[in-house]
Coordinates of C-alpha atoms and ligand atoms in Angstrom, one line a residue:
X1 CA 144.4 113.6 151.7
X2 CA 143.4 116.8 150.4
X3 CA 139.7 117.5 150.0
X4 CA 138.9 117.9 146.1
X5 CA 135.4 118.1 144.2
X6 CA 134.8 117.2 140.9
X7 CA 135.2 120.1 139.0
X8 CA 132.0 121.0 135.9
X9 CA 132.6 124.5 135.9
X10 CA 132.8 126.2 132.7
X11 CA 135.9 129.0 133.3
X12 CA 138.3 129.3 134.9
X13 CA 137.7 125.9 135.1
X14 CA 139.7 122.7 136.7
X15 CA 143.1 121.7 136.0
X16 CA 145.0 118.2 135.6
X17 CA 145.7 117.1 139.5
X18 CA 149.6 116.4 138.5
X19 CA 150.5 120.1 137.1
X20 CA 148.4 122.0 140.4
X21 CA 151.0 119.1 142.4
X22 CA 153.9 120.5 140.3
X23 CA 153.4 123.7 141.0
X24 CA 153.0 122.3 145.0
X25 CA 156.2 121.2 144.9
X26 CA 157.8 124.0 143.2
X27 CA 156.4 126.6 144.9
X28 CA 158.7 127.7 147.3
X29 CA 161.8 127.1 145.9
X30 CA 161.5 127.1 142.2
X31 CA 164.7 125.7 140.2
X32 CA 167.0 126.1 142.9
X33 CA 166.5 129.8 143.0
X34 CA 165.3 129.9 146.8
X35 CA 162.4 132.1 145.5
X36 CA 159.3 131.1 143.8
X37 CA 158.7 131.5 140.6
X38 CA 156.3 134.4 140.8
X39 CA 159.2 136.1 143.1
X40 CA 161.7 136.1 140.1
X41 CA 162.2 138.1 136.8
X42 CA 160.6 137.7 133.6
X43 CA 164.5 138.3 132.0
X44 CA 165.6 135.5 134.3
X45 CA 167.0 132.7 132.9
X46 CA 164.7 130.5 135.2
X47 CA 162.0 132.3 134.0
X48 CA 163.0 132.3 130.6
X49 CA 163.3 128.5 130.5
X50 CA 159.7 127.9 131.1
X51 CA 158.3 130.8 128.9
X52 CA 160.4 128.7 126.0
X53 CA 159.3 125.3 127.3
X54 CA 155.6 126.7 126.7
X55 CA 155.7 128.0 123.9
X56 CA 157.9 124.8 122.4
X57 CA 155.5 122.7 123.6
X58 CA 152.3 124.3 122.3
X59 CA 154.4 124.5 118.7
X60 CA 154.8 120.4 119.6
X61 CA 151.3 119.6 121.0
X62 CA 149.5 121.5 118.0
X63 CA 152.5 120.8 115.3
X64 CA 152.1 124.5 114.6
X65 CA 154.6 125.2 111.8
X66 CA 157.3 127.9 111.8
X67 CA 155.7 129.9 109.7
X68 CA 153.1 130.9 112.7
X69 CA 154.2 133.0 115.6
X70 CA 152.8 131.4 119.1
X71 CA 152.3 134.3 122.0
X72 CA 151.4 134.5 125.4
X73 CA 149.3 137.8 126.3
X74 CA 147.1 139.2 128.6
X75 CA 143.7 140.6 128.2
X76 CA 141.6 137.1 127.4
X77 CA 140.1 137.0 124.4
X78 CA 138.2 140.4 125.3
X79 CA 141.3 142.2 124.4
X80 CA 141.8 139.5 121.2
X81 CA 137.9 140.7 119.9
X82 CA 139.5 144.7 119.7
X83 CA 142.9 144.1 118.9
X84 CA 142.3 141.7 115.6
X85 CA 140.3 144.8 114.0
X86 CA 142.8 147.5 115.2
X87 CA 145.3 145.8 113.5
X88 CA 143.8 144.6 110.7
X89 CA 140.5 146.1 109.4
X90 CA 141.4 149.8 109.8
X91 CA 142.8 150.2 106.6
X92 CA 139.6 149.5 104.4
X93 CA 139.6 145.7 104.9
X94 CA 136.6 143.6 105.1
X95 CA 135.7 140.6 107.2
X96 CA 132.8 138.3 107.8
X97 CA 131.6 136.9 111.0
X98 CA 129.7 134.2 111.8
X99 CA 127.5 134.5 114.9
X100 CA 126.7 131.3 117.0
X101 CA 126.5 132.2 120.3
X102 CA 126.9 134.9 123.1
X103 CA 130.9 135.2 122.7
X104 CA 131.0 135.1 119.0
X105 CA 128.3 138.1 118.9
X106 CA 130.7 140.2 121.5
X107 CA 133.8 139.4 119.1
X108 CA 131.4 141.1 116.2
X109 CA 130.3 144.0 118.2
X110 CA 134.0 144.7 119.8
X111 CA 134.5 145.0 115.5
X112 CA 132.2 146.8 114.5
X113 CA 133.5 149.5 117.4
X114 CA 136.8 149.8 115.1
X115 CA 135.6 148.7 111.8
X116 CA 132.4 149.3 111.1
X117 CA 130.4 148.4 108.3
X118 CA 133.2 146.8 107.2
X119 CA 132.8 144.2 109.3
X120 CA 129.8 141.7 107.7
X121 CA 127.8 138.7 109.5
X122 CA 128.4 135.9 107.3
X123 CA 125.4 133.8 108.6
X124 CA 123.9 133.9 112.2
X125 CA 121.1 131.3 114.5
X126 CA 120.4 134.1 116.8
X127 CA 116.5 133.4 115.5
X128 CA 117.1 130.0 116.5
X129 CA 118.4 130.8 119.9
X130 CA 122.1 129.8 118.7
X131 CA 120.8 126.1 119.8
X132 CA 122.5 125.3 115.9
X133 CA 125.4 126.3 114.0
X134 CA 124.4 127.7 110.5
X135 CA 124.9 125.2 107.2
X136 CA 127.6 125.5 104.9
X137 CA 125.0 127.0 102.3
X138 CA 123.7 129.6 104.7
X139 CA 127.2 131.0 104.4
X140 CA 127.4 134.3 102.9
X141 CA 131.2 135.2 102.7
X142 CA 132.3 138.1 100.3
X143 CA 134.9 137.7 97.3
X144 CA 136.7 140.8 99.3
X145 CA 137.3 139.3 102.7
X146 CA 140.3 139.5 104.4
X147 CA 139.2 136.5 106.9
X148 CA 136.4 135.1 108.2
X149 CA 135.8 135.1 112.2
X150 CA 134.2 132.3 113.9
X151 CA 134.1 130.7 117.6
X152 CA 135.1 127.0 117.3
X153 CA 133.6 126.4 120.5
X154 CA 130.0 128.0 121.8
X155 CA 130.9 127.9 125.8
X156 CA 127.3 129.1 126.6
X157 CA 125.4 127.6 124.2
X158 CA 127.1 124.2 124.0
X159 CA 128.0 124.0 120.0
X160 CA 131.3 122.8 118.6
X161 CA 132.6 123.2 115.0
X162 CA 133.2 119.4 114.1
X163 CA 134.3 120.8 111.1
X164 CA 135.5 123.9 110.2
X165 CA 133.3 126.4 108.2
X166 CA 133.3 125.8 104.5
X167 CA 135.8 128.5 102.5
X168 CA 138.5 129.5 101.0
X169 CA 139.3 132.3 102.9
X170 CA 141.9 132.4 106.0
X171 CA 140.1 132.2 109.7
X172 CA 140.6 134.0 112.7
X173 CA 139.5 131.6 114.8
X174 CA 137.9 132.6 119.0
X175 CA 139.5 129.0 120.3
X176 CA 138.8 129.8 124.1
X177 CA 137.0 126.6 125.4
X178 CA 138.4 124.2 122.9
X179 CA 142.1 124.9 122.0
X180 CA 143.8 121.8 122.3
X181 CA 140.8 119.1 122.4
X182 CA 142.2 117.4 119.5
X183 CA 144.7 117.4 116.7
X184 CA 143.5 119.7 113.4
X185 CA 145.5 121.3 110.8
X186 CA 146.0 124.9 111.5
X187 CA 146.7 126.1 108.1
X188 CA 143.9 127.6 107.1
X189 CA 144.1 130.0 110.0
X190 CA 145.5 133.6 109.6
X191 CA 144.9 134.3 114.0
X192 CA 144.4 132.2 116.8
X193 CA 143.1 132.9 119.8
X194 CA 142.0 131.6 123.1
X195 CA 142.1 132.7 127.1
X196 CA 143.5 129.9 129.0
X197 CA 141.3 129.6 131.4
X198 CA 139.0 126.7 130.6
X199 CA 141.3 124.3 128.5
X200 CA 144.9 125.1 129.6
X201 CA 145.5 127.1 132.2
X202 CA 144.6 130.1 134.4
X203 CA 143.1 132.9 133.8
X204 CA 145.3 135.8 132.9
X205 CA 147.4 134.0 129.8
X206 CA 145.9 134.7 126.6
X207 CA 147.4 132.4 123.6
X208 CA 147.7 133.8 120.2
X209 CA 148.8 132.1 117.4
X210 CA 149.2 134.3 114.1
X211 CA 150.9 133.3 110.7
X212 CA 153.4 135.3 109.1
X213 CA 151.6 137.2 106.4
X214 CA 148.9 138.2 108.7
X215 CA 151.8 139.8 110.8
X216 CA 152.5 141.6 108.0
X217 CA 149.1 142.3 107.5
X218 CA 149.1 144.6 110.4
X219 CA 148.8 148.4 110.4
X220 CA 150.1 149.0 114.1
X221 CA 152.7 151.3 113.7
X222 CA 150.3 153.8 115.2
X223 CA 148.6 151.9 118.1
X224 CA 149.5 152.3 121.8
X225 CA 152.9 149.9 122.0
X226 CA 150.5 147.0 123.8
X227 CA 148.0 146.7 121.0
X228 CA 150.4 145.7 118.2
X229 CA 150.6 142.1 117.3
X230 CA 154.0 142.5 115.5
X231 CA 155.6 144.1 118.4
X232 CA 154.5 140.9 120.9
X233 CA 155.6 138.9 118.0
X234 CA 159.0 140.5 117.3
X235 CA 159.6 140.6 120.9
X236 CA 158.1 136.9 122.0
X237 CA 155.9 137.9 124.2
X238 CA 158.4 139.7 126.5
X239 CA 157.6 143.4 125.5
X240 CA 156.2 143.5 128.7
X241 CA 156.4 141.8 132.3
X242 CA 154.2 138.6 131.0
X243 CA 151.9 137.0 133.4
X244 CA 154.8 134.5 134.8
X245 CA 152.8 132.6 137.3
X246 CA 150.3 131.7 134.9
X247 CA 152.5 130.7 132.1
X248 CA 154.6 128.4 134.2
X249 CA 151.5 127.0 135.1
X250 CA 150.3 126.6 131.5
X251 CA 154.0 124.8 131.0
X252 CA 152.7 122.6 133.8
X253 CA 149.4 121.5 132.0
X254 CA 151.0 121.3 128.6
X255 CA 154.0 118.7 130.0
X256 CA 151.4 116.8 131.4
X257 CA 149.7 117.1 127.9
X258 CA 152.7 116.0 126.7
X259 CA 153.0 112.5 129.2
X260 CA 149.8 111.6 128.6
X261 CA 150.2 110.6 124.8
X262 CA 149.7 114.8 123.3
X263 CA 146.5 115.8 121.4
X264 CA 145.5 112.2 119.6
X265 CA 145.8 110.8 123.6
X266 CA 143.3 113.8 124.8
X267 CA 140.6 113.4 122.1
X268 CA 140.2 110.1 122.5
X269 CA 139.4 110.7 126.3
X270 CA 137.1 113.8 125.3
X271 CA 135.2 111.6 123.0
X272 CA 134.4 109.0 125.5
X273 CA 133.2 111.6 128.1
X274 CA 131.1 112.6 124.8
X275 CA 129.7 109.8 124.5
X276 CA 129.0 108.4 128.0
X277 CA 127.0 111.6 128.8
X278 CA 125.6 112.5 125.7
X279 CA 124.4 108.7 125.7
X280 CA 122.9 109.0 129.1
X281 CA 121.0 112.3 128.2
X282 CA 119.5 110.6 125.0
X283 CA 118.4 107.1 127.0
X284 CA 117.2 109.5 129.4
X285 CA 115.0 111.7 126.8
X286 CA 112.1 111.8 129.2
X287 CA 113.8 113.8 131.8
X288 CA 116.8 115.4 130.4
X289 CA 115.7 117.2 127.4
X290 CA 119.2 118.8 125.3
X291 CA 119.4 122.6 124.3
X292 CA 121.4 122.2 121.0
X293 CA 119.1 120.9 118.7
X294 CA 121.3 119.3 116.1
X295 CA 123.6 116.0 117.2
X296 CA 126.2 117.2 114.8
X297 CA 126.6 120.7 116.2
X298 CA 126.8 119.2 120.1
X299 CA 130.1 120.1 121.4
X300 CA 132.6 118.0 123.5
X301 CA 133.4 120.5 126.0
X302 CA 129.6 122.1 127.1
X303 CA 126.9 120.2 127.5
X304 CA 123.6 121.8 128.2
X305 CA 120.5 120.6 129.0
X306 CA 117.0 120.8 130.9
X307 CA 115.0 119.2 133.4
X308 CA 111.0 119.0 133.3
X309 CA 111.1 121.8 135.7
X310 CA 113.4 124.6 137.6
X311 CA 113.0 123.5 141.2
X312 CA 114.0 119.8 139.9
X313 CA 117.0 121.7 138.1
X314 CA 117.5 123.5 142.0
X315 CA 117.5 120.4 143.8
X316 CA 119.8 118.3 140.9
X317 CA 122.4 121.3 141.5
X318 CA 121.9 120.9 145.2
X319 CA 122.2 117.1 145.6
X320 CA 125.3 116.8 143.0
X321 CA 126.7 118.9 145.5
X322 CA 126.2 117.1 148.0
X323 CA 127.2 113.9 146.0
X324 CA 130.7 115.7 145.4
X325 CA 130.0 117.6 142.0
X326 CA 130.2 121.5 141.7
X327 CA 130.0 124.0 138.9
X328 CA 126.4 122.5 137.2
X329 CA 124.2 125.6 137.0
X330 CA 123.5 126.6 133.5
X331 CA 124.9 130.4 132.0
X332 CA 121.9 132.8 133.6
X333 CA 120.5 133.3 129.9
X334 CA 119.9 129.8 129.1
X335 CA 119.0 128.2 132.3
X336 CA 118.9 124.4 133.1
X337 CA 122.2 122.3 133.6
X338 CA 125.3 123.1 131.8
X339 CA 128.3 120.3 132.3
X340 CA 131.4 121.6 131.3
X341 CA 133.9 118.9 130.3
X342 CA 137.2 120.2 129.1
X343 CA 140.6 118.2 129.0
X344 CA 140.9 118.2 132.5
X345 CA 137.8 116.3 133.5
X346 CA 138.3 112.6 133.5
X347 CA 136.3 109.5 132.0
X348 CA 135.7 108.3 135.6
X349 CA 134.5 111.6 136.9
X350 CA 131.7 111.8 134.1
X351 CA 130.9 108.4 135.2
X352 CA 130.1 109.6 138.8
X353 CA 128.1 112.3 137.5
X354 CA 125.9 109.9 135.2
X355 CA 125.5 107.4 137.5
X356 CA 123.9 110.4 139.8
X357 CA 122.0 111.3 136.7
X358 CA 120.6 108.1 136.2
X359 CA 119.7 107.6 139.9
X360 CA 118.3 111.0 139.7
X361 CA 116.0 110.4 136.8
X362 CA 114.3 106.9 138.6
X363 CA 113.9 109.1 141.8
X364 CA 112.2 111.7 140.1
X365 CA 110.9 110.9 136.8
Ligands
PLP1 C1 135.3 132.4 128.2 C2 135.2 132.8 126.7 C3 135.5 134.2 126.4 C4 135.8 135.3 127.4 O1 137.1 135.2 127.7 P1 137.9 136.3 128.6 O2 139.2 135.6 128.8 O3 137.1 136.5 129.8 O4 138.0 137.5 127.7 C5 135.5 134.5 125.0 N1 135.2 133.5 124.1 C6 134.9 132.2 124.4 C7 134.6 131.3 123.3 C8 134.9 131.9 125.8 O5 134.6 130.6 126.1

């Protein structure tokens, strides 16, 4: 048998077993062509069968009505955080961000490079470390704003958006570490946006979901070709050579997605890895001491936390190794443990890893 860890890091991060097997199998001779499917053309119909079986299934998965356009681009959301103003702030528009973490600061800042002072911070924790998300009255979001920006997901900081910011304005929404954890209704969003690298697939795919009338929105008639939205849209992602490898491989995760029982099936696993951890953390109050200060703010994909000191936090990344468990180490500015938990990690496999908490607490408590 093939020599696999169990996998906590935060991006790229692990994938399903069954689609990495797929792509095993298929490797070298990929739907009968004799060639793999890296080896073939992006205006193949091989290739163009799993770019459609993608996208349909994300459409399926989400329920994304027709009225939104789903594409599969490059860049990661870096590229997302300069190309959402270019298209749609440098006319005049205004927007409002709210700032909750490292990645949603970066999406502001990447703005602000285009748009300026047109580009407003709707409510920030920075003072509070971004160990919260703000309340719905510290919102301040302007009678003239064409969307409001925030990350539904805090990767680093290990916040979630349980639910969605209070407005009646559309979103543009920085989904990277969480697209996909659960069912929601994606009306309210005007943009979409998320790397695939911790929640669906490689890195190298960048998903973007946009509704019509913010495609209309757009002012790209005078960007460099690759920059326009409309033009990806209008041309399904194909105005280019896409990244085929890593969107047959998305296919792969999103069929298993798909076998498994689809969104409702996944959240009710990501819930119980929730709970099981964040259960084991709070018995454990002594030792393990959380980073996100408010329970409702905790997210289901990153979970941060401390130990009493940093060469117990050393030798609990060491010995998890040992034990089987990589990717532990918390993001440089934070420190302590961070546990990353996307779709792909299993309830057994966070089982193993608070069990070795547990044990690791009595030992050195
Ligand atoms: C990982 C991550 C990013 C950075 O993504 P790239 O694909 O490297 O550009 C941005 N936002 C969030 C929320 C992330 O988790």
């Amino acid at each position: 048998m093939t020599h696999r860890v169990i996998n906590f890091y935060a991006g790229p991060a692990g994938l399903p077993l069954p689609a990495l097997e797929r792509a095993q199998e298929e490797l070298l001779d990929f739907a009968g062509t004799g060639m793999s499917v890296m080896e073939i053309s992006h205006r193949s119909k091989e290739y163009d069968a799993v770019h459609e079986e993608a996208i349909a299934l994300t459409r399926e998965l989400m329920g994304i009505p027709e009225h939104f356009k789903i594409m599969l681009l490059q860049g990661g959301a870096h590229l997302a955080f300069g190309m959402i103003p270019l298209n749609l702030l440098r006319s005049g528009r205004k927007a409002d961000y709210i700032l909750t973490g490292n990645w949603a600061e970066k999406a502001y800042q990447e703005a602000q490079l285009v748009a300026g002072n047109n580009v407003r911070v709707a409510a920030s924790t920075k003072a509070d470390k971004f160990a919260r998300l703000p309340k719905a009255h510290e919102l301040k979001i302007g009678a003239d704003s064409a969307f409001v920006h925030f990350t539904s997901n805090n990767t680093v900081e290990g916040t979630q958006f349980h639910q969605f910011p209070q407005t009646d304005k559309p979103y543009i929404c920085d989904m990277s570490s969480d697209i996909m954890w659960r069912p929601f209704d994606i009306n309210p969003f005007g943009l979409i946006y998320a790397g695939a690298q911790k929640n669906l697939g490689p890195s190298g795919v960048t998903l973007v979901i946009m509704r019509d009338d913010f495609i209309e929105m757009c002012e790209a008639q005078d960007l460099p070709s690759y920059l326009r939205y409309p033009l990806h849209a209008e041309k399904n992602s194909l105005y280019n050579t896409p990244s085929t490898f890593g969107i047959y491989l998305l296919r792969n995760v999103l069929a298993y997605n798909k076998s498994i029982g689809g969104l409702q099936a996944i959240e009710a696993n990501n819930r119980k890895k929730g709970e099981i951890l964040y259960g084991c953390i709070d018995r454990l109050g002594d030792f393990y001491k959380p980073f996100v200060t408010e329970k409702a703010d905790r997210s289901m994909m990153n979970v941060d936390f401390f130990l009493p000191s940093e060469d117990l936090t050393a030798t609990f990344v060491g010995e998890a190794k040992k034990a089987g468990m990589v990717g532990l180490k918390g993001y440089r500015d934070i420190g302590g443990i961070r546990v990353s938990i996307y779709n792909a990690v299993t309830v057994p496999q966070v089982e193993v890893l608070v069990d070795f908490m547990e044990a690791f607490a009595k030992k050195n408590g």
